[in-house]
Structure formats: C-alpha cells, structure tokens
Coordinates of C-alpha atoms and ligand atoms in Angstrom, one line a residue:
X1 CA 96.2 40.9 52.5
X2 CA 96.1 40.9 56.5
X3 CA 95.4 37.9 58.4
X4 CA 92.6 36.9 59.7
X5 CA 91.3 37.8 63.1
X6 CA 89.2 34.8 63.8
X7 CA 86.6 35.3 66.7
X8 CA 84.0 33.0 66.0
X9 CA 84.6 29.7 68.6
X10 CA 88.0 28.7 70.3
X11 CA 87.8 25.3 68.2
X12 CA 89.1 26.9 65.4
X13 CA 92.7 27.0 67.1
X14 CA 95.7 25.2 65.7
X15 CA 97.7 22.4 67.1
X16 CA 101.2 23.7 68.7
X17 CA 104.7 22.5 66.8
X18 CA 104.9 20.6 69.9
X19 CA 102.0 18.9 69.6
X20 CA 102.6 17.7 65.9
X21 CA 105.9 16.4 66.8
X22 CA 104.0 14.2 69.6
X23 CA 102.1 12.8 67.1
X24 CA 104.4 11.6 64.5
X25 CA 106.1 9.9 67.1
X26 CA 103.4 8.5 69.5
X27 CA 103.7 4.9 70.6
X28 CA 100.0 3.8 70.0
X29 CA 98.5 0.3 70.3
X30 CA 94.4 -1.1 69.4
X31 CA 92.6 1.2 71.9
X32 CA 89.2 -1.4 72.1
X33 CA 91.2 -3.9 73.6
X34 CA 92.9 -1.0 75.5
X35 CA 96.3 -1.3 74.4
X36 CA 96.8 2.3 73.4
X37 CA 99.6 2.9 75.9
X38 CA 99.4 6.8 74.7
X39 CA 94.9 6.8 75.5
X40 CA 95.7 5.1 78.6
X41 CA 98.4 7.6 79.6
X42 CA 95.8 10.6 78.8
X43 CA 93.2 9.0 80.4
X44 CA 94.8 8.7 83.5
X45 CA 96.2 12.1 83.6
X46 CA 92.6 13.1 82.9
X47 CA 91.5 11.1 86.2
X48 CA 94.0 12.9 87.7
X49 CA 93.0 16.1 87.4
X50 CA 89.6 16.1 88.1
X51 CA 89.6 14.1 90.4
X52 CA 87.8 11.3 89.8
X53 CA 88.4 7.6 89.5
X54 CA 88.5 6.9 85.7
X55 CA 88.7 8.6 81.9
X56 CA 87.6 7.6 79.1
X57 CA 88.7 9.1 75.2
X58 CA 85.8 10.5 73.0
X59 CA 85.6 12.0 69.8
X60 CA 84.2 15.0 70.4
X61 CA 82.6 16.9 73.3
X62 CA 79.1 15.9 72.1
X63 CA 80.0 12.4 72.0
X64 CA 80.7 12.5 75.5
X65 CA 77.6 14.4 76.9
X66 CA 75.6 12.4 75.0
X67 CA 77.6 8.8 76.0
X68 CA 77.1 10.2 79.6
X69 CA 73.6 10.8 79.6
X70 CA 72.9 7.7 78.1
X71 CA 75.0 5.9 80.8
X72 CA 73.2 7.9 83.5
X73 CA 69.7 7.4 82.2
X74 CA 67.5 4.3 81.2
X75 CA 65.2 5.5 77.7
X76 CA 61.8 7.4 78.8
X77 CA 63.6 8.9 82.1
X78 CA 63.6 12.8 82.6
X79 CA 66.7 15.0 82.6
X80 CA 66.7 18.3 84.0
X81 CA 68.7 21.0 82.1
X82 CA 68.8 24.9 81.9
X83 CA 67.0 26.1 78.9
X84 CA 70.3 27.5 76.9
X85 CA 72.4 24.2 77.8
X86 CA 74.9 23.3 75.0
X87 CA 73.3 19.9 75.1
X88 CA 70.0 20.7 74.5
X89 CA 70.5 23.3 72.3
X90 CA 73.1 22.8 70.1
X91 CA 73.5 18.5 70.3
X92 CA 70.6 18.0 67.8
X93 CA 68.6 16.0 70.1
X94 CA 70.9 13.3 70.6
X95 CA 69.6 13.5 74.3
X96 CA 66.4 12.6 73.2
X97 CA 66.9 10.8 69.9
X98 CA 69.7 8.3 70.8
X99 CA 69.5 8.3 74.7
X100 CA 65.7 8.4 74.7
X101 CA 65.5 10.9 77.4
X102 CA 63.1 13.5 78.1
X103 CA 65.1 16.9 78.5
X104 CA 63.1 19.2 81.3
X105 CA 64.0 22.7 80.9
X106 CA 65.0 24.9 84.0
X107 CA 65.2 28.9 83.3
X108 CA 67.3 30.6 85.4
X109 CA 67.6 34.6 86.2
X110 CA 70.0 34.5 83.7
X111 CA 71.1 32.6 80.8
X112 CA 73.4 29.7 82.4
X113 CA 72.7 30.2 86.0
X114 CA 70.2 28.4 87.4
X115 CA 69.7 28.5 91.5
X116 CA 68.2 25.0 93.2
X117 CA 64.7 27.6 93.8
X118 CA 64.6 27.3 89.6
X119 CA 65.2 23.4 90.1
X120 CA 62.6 23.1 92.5
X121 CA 60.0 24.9 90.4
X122 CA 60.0 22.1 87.7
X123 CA 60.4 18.7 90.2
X124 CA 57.3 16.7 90.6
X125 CA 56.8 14.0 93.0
X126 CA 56.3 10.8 92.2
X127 CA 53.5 9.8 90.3
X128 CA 52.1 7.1 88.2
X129 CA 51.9 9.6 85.2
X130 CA 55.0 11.1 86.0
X131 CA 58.3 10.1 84.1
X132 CA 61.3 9.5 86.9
X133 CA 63.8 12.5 87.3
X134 CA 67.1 10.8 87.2
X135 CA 69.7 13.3 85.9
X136 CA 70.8 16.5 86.2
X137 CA 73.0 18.3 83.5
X138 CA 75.1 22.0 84.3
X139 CA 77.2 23.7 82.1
X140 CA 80.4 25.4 83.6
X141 CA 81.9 28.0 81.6
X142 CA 78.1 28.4 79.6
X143 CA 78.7 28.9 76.2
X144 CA 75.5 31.1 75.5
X145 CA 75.8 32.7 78.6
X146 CA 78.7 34.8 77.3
X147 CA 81.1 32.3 78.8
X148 CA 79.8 32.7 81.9
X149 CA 81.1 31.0 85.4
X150 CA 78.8 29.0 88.0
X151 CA 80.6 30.5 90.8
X152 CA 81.8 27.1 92.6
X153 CA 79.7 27.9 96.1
X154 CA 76.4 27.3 93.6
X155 CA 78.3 24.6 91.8
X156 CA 78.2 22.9 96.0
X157 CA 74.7 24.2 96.6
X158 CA 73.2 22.7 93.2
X159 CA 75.2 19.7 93.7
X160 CA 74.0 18.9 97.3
X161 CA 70.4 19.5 95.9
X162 CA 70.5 17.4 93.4
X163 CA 72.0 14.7 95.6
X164 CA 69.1 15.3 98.3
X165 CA 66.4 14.7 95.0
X166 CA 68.1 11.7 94.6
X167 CA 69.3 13.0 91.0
X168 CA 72.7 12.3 89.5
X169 CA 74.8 15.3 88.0
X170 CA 76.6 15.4 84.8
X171 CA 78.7 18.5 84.3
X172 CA 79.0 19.7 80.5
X173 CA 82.5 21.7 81.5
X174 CA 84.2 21.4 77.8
X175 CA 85.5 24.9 79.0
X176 CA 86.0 23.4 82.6
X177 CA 90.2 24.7 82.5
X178 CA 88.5 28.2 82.1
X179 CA 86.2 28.2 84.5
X180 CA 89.1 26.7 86.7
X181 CA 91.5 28.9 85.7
X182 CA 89.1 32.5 86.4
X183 CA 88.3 31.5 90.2
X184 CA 92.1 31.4 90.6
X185 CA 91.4 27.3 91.8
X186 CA 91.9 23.8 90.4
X187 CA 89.5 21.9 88.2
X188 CA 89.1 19.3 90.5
X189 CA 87.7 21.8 93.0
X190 CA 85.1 22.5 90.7
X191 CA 84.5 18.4 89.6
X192 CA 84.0 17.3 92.8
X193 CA 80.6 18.6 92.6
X194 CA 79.9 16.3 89.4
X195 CA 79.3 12.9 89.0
X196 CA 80.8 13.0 85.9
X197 CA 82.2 15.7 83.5
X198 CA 82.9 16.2 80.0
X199 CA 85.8 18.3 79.2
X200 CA 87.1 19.5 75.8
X201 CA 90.2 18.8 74.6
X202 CA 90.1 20.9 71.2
X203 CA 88.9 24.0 71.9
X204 CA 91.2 26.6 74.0
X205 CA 93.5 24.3 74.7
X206 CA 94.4 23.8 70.9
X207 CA 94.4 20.5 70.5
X208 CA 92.9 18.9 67.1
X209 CA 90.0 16.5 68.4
X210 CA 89.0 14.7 71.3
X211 CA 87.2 14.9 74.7
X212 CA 87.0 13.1 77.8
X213 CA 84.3 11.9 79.8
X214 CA 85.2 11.3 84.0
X215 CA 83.3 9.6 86.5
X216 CA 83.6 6.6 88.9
X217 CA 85.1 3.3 88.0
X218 CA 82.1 1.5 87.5
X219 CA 80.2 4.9 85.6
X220 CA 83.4 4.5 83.0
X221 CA 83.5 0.9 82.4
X222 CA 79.5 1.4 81.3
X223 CA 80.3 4.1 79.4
X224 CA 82.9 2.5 77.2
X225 CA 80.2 0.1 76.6
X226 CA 77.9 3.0 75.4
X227 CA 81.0 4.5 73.7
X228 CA 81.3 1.3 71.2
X229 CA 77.5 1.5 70.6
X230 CA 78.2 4.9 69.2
X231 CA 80.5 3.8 67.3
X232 CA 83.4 5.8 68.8
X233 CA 85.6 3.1 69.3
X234 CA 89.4 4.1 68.1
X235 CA 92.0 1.8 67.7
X236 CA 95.5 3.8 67.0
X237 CA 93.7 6.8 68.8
X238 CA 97.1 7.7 70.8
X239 CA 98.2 9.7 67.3
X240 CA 95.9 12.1 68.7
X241 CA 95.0 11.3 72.3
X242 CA 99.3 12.2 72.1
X243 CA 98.4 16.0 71.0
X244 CA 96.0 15.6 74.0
X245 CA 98.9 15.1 77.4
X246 CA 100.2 18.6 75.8
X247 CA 97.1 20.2 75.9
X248 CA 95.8 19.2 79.0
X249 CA 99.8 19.5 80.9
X250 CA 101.2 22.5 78.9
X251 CA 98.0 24.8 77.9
X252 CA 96.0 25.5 80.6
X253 CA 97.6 28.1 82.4
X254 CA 97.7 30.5 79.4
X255 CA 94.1 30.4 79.1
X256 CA 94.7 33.6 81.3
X257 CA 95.8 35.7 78.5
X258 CA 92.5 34.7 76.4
X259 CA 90.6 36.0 79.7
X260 CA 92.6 39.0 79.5
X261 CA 92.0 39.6 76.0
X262 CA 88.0 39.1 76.4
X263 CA 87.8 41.0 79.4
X264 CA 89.2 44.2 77.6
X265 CA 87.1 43.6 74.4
X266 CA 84.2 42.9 77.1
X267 CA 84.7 46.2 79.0
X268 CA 85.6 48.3 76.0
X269 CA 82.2 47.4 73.8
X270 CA 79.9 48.1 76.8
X271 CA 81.4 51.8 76.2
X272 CA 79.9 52.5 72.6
X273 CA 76.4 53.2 72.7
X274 CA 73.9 51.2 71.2
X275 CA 75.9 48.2 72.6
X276 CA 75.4 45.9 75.4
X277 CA 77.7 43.5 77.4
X278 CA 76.1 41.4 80.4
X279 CA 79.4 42.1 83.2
X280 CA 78.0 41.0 86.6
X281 CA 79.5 37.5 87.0
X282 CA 82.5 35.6 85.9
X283 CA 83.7 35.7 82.4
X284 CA 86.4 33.9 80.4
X285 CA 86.7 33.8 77.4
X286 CA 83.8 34.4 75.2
X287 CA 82.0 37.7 74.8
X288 CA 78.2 37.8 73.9
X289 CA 77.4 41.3 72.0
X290 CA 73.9 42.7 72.3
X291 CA 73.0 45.4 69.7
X292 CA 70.3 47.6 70.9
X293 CA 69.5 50.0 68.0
X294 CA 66.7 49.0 66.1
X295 CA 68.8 50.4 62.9
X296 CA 71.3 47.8 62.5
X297 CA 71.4 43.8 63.3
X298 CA 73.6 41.5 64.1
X299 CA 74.5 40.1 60.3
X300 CA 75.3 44.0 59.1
X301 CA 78.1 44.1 61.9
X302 CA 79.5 40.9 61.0
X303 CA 79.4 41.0 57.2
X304 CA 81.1 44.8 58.2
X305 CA 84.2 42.8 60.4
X306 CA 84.3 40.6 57.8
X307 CA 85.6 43.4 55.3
X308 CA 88.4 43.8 58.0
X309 CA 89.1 40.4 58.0
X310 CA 88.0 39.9 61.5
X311 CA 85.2 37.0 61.4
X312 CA 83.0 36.8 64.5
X313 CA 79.1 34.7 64.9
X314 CA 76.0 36.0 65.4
X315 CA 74.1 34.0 67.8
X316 CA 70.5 35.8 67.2
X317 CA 69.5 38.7 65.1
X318 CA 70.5 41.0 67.6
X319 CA 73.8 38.9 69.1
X320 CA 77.4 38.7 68.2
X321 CA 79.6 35.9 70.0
X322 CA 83.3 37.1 69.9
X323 CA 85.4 34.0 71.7
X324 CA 89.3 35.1 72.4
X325 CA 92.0 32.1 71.6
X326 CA 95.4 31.5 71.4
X327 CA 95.7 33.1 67.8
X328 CA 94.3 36.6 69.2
X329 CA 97.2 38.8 70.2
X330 CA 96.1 42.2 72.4
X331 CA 96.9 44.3 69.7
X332 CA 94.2 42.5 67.3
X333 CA 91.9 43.5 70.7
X334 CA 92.3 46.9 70.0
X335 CA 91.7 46.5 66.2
X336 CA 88.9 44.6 66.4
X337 CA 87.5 47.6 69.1
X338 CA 88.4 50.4 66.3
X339 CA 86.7 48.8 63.6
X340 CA 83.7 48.2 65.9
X341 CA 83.2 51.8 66.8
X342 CA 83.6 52.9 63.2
X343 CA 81.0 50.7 62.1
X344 CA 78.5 51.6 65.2
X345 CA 79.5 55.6 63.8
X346 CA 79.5 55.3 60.4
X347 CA 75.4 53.3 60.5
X348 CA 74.1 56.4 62.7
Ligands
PLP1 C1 79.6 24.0 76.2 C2 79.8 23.1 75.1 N1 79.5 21.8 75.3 C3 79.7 20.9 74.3 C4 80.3 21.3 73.1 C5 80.4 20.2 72.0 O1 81.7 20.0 71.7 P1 82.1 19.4 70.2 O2 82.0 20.5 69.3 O3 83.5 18.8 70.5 O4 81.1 18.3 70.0 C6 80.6 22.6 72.9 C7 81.2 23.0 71.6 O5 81.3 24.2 71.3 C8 80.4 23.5 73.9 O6 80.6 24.8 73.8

C-alpha cells in the first residue's frame, strides 16, 4: 500500500528524532511553582523572539487566545474580530462562554483582511446602552483565508488604529513563523504591532503540543493567573516544553519549503478549469480550493483523493483546504496535482 499523503492541517506532523531524544532527557521541575528549568528556558526564548517582555506555556493554541482574551477583557466587554477569525469560529465560544465577552464581527474585502475603514464601520461611541470596546483580535497567517498574510504595513496601520480607539490588540499568529518567514522578516517585526500574541508550537513546526502566549510583564503574570483557572497548570511540563526549544530554534527556517510546496499546488490548481485559487496576496502554507462546477462538490473530490491515499478537508460544500507540512515531499505535489486533474476529467 502507498503512504499516505496527508493534507488536511499542519498539526498532524510528527515530532523530529531530535526532538524525542530532548524529551527523554529533559531536566524538568513543578512548573506552578515555576521550577521547570526546561518551561522557563522556552519561555524565555519565546520572549526573545517576539519581542516582548515575558512567555508563558499553554496547552494548546486555543488555550491561549482564549487565556488572553480573558486577561484583556472584564466579562460583558466587546471584542472586535474579523468574521472568519479562528477564535470565533473554530474556539467553540470560549470567547463568549468562559471569558464572557461579546465578539463584534468585522467583514473585510476579503476573508482575513480587514482595513481600519472595516473597523470603523462597527465602532460606536460611547453610550449608556453601549457595551465598552476594549479588545481587538487579528489573525496573521488566516487559517480560512487560505493561509493568507496581513502584509506587516496593515499589521502597523491596524495597530496604530486600534491604539488611537483606545483598544488593546491580541494577535492570533499560531502560524506567526510563516507569516514571518514569507515577508523575508523576523517575527518580532511583525509582534511589535501586538499587545500580545499567541503562537503555535505544534503545528508546522512539528512539535507534539503546546503554545505560548507573549505580552508585557505585568499582561503575563495575570495571565498565568487566568491560565490556573483554566486549569492548564503543568507541573513536569519541560518533557514537552523540551520538544518545544527545537521547534521554535531548529524549524523555522524550513517552513520555506512547505511555502514552496503550496505555492506550486496553489499555482497549478488555478490551471484546471472548474477550479479556483484566491492568488492576490501572501500565501504560505495552506491552499483553500474553490470548486466551481455545479456537478461535483467538495466531499466527491475528497472521498476521490482518499482512494489515492492522499486525505485533504473540505471546509464548505464547495471548499477543499490542502495545508503543505514537513511530511509533503515535491514529488507528492505533483501526485496530488495528477490525481486532481483526473478526477476534475474523469466527473465531466
Ligand atoms: C489560526 C489558528 N488559531 C488557533 C488555532 C488553535 O490551535 P489549537 O488547535 O492548538 O487549539 C488554530 C488551529 O488550527 C489555528 O489555525
């Protein structure tokens, strides 16, 4: 039997050799009285390189957008967020449910961009009936944008709108590294128009769980508060937090070749007709497949790849999400684009 060609979400990646190794050995302490030398070591590196004062370990990326918008908000406040945000969509409602806030949904010109002219469209002033704006969330690469990039001159001009409104920002960037990585800069370039950021430790970058959450000093001590609260806590958390220091020091740079991989997968499906690829921006990543023949949906195509072994997900009856990863070789590319033009042939 081949292997399987697995498209469906970068999460699905393996940890290296390398990073096994580093965590059958890691020194590790009680992290909740923060004596986790390994969680303090990651932590700091993940300061480091975005930027920002402090770090602190979660389990997962939800976990931390939803630990930050708790620590942002007070229960009953109003968070503006683009309409196909990762953290309202996909989060089931933590937002609202857990941090008690009141998501306000911005739509952009295209799914994941929003311009501070959308912003200004949903503001109100202040008002006894009003709830208070306190929070802005973005999302940098956009996962249902196609892996889309918030080109880092709107990341400044969003930023320094928000900061005129009075508003805080939290960046969702658990694909920050790629977004970093496709403008050719560093990530901190890109956090320093964030408050805070969440960033994703287990999905490109291969490693097995965890996320971090960086702000301020002060926004990460309250945080760690809200952290315990969610029960998310660890004690010998360096075991993986150890798989972690590789990812973030030894994977980033070959997120290239997943770039590379999407871009030709990207380019070549916006060749076969009845296809459709969105290519004016910034991609990484992740390529969103529109089908646009009213004789075949998105399921037929994927129960189709999955006969070749190649599994992708269909976002929307008429939507296929493909994400590339460190398991996709070039030469899968091409098979994956063969048996994608034989299916689009053979259901004419
Ligand atoms: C943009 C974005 N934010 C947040 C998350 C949540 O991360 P996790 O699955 O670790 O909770 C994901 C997961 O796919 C994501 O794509």
């Amino acid at each position: 039997m081949n292997r399987v060609i697995d498209l469906r979400s970068d999460t699905i990646t393996l940890p290296t050799d390398e990073m096994r190794e580093a965590m059958r050995s890691a020194e590790v302490g009680d992290d909740v009285y923060r004596e986790d030398p390994t969680v303090l070591k990651l932590e700091a590196l993940a300061a480091k390189k975005l930027g920002k004062e402090a770090a602190l370990f979660v389990t997962s990326g939800t976990m931390g957008n939803l630990i930050a918008t708790m620590t942002h908000t007070t229960p009953g406040d109003e968070v503006i967020v683009e309409e196909n945000a990762h953290i309202y969509y996909y989060e089931v409602g933590g937002m609202a449910r857990i941090a008690g806030a009141m998501p306000r949904l911005v739509r952009g010109r295209r799914i994941g961009i929003i311009i501070p002219d959308d912003i200004k469209k949903v503001l109100r002033p202040s008002n006894i009936h009003f709830p208070k704006t306190t929070l802005l969330t973005l999302e940098n690469t956009h996962n249902r944008g196609g892996g889309i990039v918030i080109p880092n001159k709107l990341m400044k001009e969003l930023y320094s709108f928000a900061k005129g409104k009075g508003l805080s920002v939290h960046l969702d960037g658990a694909r920050i590294f790629n977004a970093a990585i496709a403008q050719g800069i560093p990530a901190k370039e890109i956090a320093q128009y964030a408050d805070s950021v969440m960033f994703c430790l287990s999905k490109g970058l291969s490693a097995p769980v965890g996320s971090l959450l960086v702000g301020t000093a002060d926004f990460i001590e309250r945080a760690r508060k809200n952290r315990k609260i969610l029960g998310g806590g660890m004690r010998q958390a360096g075991v993986v937090a150890s798989a972690g220091i590789i990812a973030l020091e030894k994977m980033v740079d070959r997120l290239k070749e997943d770039h590379e991989n999407a871009a030709l997968l990207r380019d070549r499906i916006s060749k076969i007709d009845g296809l459709y690829v969105d290519r004016d921006g910034i991609f990484t990543n992740i390529v969103m497949m529109e089908i646009k023949r009213a004789d075949i949906d998105a399921q037929t195509i994927v129960d189709a790849l999955k006969k070749e072994n190649i599994l992708a997900l269909p976002t929307g009856k008429n939507t296929i999400r493909f994400v590339t990863n460190r398991h996709i070789k070039r030469d899968d590319i091409h098979f994956v684009l063969d048996v994608i033009g034989g299916i689009m042939e053979k259901n004419v």
